[in-house]
CSV table of C-alpha atoms and ligand atoms in Angstrom, one decimal:
chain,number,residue,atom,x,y,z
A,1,UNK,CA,0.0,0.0,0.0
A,2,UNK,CA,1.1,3.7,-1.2
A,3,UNK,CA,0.5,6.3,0.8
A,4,UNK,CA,-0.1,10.5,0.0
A,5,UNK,CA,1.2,12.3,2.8
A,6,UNK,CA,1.3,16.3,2.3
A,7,UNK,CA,3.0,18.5,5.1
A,8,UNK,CA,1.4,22.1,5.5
A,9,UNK,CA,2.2,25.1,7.4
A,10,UNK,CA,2.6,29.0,7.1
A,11,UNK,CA,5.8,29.6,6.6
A,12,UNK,CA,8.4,29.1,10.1
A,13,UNK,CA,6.2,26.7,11.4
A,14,UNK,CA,8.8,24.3,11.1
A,15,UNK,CA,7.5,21.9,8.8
A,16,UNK,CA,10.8,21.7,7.0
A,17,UNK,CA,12.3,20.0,10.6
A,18,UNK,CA,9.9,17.3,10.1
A,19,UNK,CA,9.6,16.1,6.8
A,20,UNK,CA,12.8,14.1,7.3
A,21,UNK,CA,11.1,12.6,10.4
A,22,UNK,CA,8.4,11.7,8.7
A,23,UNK,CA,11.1,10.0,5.7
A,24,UNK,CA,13.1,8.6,8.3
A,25,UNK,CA,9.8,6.8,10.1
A,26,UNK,CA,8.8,5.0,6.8
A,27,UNK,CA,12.4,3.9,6.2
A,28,UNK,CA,12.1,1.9,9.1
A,29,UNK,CA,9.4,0.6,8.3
A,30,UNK,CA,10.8,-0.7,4.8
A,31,UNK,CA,8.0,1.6,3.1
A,32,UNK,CA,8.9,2.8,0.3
A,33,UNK,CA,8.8,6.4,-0.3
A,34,UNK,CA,10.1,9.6,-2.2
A,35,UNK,CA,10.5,13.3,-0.7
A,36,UNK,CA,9.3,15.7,-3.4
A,37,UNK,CA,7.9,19.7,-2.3
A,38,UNK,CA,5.4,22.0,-4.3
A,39,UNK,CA,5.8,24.4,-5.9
A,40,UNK,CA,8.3,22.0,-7.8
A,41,UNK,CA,9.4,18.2,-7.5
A,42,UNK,CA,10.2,17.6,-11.2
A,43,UNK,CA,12.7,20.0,-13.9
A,44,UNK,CA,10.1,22.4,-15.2
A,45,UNK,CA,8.4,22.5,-11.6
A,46,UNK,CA,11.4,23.9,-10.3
A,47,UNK,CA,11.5,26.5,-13.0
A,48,UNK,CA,8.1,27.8,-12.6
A,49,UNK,CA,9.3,28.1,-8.5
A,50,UNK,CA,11.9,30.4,-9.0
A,51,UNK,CA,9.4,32.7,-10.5
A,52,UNK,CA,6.6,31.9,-8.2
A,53,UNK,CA,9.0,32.7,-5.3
A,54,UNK,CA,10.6,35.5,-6.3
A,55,UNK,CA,8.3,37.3,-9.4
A,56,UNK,CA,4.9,39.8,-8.8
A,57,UNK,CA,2.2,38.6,-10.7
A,58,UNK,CA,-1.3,38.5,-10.7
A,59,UNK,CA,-3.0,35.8,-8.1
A,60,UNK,CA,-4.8,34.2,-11.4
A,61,UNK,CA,-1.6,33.9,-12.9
A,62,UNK,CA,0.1,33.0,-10.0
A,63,UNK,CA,-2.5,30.1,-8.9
A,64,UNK,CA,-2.7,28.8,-12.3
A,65,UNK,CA,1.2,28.1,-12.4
A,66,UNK,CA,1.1,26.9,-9.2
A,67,UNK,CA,-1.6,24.0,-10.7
A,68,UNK,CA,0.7,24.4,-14.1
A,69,UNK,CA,3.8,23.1,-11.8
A,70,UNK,CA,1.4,20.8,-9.7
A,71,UNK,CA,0.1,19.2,-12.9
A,72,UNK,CA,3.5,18.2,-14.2
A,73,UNK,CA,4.0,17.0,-10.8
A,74,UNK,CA,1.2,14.7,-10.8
A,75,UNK,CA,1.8,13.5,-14.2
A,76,UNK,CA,5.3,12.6,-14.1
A,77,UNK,CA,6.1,11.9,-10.2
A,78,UNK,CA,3.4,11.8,-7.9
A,79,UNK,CA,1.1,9.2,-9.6
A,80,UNK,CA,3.4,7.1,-11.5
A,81,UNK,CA,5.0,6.7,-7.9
A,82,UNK,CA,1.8,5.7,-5.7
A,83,UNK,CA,1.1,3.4,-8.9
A,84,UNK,CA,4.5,1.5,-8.4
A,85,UNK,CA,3.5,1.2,-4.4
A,86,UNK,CA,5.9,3.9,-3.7
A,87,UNK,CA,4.2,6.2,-0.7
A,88,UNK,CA,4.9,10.3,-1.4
A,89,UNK,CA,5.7,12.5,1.4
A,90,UNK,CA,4.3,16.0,-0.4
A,91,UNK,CA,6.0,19.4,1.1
A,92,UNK,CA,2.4,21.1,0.5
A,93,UNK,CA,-0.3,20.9,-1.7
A,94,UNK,CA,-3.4,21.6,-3.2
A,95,UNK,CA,-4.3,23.0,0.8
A,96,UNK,CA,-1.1,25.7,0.0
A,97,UNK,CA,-3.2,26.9,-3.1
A,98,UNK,CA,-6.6,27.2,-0.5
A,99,UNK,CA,-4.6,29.0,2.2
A,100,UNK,CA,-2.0,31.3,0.0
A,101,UNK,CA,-3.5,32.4,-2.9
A,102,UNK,CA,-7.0,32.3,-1.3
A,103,UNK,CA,-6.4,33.4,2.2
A,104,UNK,CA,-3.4,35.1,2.0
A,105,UNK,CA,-4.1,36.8,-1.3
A,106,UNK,CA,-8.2,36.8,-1.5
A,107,UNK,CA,-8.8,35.1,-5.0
A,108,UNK,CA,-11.8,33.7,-4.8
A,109,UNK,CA,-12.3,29.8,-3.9
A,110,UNK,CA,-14.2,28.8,-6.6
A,111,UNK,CA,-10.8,29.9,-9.0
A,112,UNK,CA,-9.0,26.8,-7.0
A,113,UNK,CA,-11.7,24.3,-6.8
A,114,UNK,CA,-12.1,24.1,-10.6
A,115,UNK,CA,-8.1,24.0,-11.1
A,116,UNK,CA,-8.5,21.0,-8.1
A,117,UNK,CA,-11.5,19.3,-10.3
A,118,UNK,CA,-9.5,19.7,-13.9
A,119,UNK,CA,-6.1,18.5,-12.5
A,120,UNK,CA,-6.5,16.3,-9.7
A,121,UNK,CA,-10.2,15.2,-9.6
A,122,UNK,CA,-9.6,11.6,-8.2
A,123,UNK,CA,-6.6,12.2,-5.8
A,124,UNK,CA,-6.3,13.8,-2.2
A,125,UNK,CA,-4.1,12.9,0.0
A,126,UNK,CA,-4.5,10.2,3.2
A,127,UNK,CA,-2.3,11.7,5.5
A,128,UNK,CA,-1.7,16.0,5.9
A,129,UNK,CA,0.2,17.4,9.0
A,130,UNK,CA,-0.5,21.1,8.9
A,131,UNK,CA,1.9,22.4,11.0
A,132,UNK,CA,0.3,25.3,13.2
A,133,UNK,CA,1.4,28.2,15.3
A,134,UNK,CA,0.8,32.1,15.2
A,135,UNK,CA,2.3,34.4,12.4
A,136,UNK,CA,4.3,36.6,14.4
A,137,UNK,CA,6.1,33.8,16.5
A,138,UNK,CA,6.2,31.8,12.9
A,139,UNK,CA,7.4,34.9,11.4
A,140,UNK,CA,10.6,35.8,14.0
A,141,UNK,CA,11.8,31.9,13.6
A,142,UNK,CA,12.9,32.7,10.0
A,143,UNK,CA,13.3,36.3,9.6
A,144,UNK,CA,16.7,36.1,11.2
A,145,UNK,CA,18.0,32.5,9.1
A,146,UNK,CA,18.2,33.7,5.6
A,147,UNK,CA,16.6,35.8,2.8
A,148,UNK,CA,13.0,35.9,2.5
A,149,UNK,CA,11.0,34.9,-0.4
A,150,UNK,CA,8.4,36.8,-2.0
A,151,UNK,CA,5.9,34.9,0.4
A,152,UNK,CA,7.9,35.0,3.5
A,153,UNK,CA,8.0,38.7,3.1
A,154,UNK,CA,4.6,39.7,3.2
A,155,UNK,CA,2.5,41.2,6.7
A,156,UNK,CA,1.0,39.3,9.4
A,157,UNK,CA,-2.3,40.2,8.4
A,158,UNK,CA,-1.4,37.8,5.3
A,159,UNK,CA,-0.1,35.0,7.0
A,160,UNK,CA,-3.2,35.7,9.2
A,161,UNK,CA,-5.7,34.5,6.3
A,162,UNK,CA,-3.5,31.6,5.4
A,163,UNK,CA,-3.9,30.4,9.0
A,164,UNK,CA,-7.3,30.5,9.0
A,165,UNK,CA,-7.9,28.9,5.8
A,166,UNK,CA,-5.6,26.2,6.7
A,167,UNK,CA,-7.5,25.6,9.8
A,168,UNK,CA,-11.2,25.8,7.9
A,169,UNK,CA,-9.7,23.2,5.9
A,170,UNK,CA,-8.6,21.3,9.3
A,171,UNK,CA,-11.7,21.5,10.2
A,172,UNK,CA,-14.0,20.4,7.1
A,173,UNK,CA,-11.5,17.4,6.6
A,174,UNK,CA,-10.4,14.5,8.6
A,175,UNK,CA,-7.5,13.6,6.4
A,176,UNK,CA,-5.3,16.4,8.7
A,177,UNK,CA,-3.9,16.3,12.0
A,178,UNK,CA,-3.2,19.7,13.2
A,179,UNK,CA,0.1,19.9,15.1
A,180,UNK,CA,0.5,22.8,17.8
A,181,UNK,CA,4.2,24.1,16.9
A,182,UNK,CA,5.2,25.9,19.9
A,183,UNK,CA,5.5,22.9,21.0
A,184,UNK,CA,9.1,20.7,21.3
A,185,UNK,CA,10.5,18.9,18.6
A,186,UNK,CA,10.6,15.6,20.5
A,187,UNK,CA,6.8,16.1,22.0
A,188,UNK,CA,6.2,16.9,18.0
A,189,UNK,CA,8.2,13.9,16.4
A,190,UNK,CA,5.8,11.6,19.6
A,191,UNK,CA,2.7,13.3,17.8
A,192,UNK,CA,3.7,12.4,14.0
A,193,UNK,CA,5.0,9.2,15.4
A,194,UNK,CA,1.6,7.9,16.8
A,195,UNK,CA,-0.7,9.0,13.4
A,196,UNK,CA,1.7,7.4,11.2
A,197,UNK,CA,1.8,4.3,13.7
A,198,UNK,CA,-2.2,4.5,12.6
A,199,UNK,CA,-2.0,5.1,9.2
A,200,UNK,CA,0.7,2.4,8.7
A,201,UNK,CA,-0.9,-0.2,10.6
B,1,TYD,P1,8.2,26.6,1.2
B,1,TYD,O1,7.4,25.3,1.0
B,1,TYD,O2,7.9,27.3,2.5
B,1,TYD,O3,9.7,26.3,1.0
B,1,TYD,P2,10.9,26.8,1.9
B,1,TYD,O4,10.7,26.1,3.2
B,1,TYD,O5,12.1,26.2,1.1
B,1,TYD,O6,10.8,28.3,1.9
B,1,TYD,O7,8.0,27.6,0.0
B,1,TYD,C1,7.0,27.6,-0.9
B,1,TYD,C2,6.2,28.9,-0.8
B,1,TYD,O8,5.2,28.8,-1.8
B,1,TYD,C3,5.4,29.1,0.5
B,1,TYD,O9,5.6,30.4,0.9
B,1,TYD,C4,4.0,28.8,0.2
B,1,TYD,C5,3.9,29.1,-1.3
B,1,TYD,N1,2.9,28.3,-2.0
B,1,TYD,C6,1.7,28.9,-2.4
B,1,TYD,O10,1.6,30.1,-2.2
B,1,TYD,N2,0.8,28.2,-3.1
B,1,TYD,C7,0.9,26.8,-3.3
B,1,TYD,O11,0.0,26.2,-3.9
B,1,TYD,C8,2.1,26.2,-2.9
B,1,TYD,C9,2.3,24.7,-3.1
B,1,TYD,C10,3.1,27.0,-2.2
């Protein structure tokens, strides 16, 4: 059995720390599996990153390339993987288009779900950890580690309505544990632990 496991946060609220736990956990369990991240995981993915990251544009155009990138994705990685019983661990998805483009940047829900029904009508993931913890905290873990992307730069009010949305999302589905992230890594890494000790099972 494959498994689709997507990780989710705003941005600083450590997911990063944790996809390698999560790797490491199915290794040990001789699962299978392949890291890949959104916007990205293939050659062209990666190219249409750089300008998602770092280029202004209009939301449309912006969400459209994100399902441009996650389309390619799909095609080439994602499903020919989960068909070969190979499990993907997903840094974000789909629930990133939801909470950036729609909560952080107010296009309106309707634009995602029909991008969602044309490029991905049969396929959500089993498993999403949405990492969770308030923008401003979030915000002064990585303001100090590096330069900031065109998303890691924008206001708290921003990162307020990609919060919520995340959380709506939380709540409307029970593929997603919610993880508090003020919490410690090992108390964290006991959490994930346990769900994919269910999942796995
Ligand atoms: P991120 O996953 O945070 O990578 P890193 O940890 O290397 O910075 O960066 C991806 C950014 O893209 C993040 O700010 C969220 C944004 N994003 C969207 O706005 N919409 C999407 O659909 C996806 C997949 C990502």
């Amino acid at each position: 059995m494959a498994y689709f496991i997507t990780v989710e946060g705003i941005d600083g609220a450590g997911k990063s720390t944790h996809l390698e736990f999560i790797q490491n956990y199915l290794n040990k369990k001789n699962i299978q599996n392949k890291l890949t991240r959104e916007p990205g995981g293939t050659e062209i993915g990666e190219k249409l990153r750089q300008l998602l990251l770092h280029d202004d544009m209009d939301v449309g155009t912006e969400t459209m390339m994100m399902f441009a990138a996650r389309h390619e994705h799909l095609v080439t990685v994602i499903q020919p993987a989960l068909k070969s019983n190979i499990s993907i661990i997903c840094d974000r998805f789909t629930d990133a288009s939801y909470a950036y483009q729609q909560g952080g940047k107010g296009i309106d829900k309707s634009f995602i779900k029909s991008l969602e029904e044309l490029v991905h009508p049969n396929l959500t993931p089993d498993l999403t950890f949405l990492f969770d913890l308030d923008p401003d905290t979030a915000h002064s873990r990585i303001s100090n580690e590096r330069n900031l992307d065109k998303f890691e730069k924008q206001s708290s009010t921003f990162f307020n309505g990609v919060r919520k949305v995340y959380l709506e999302l939380a709540e409307a589905h029970s593929r997603f544990l919610v993880i508090d992230s003020s919490q410690t890594i090992d108390q964290i890494q006991q959490i994930i632990s346990k769900k994919l000790d269910e999942l796995v099972k």
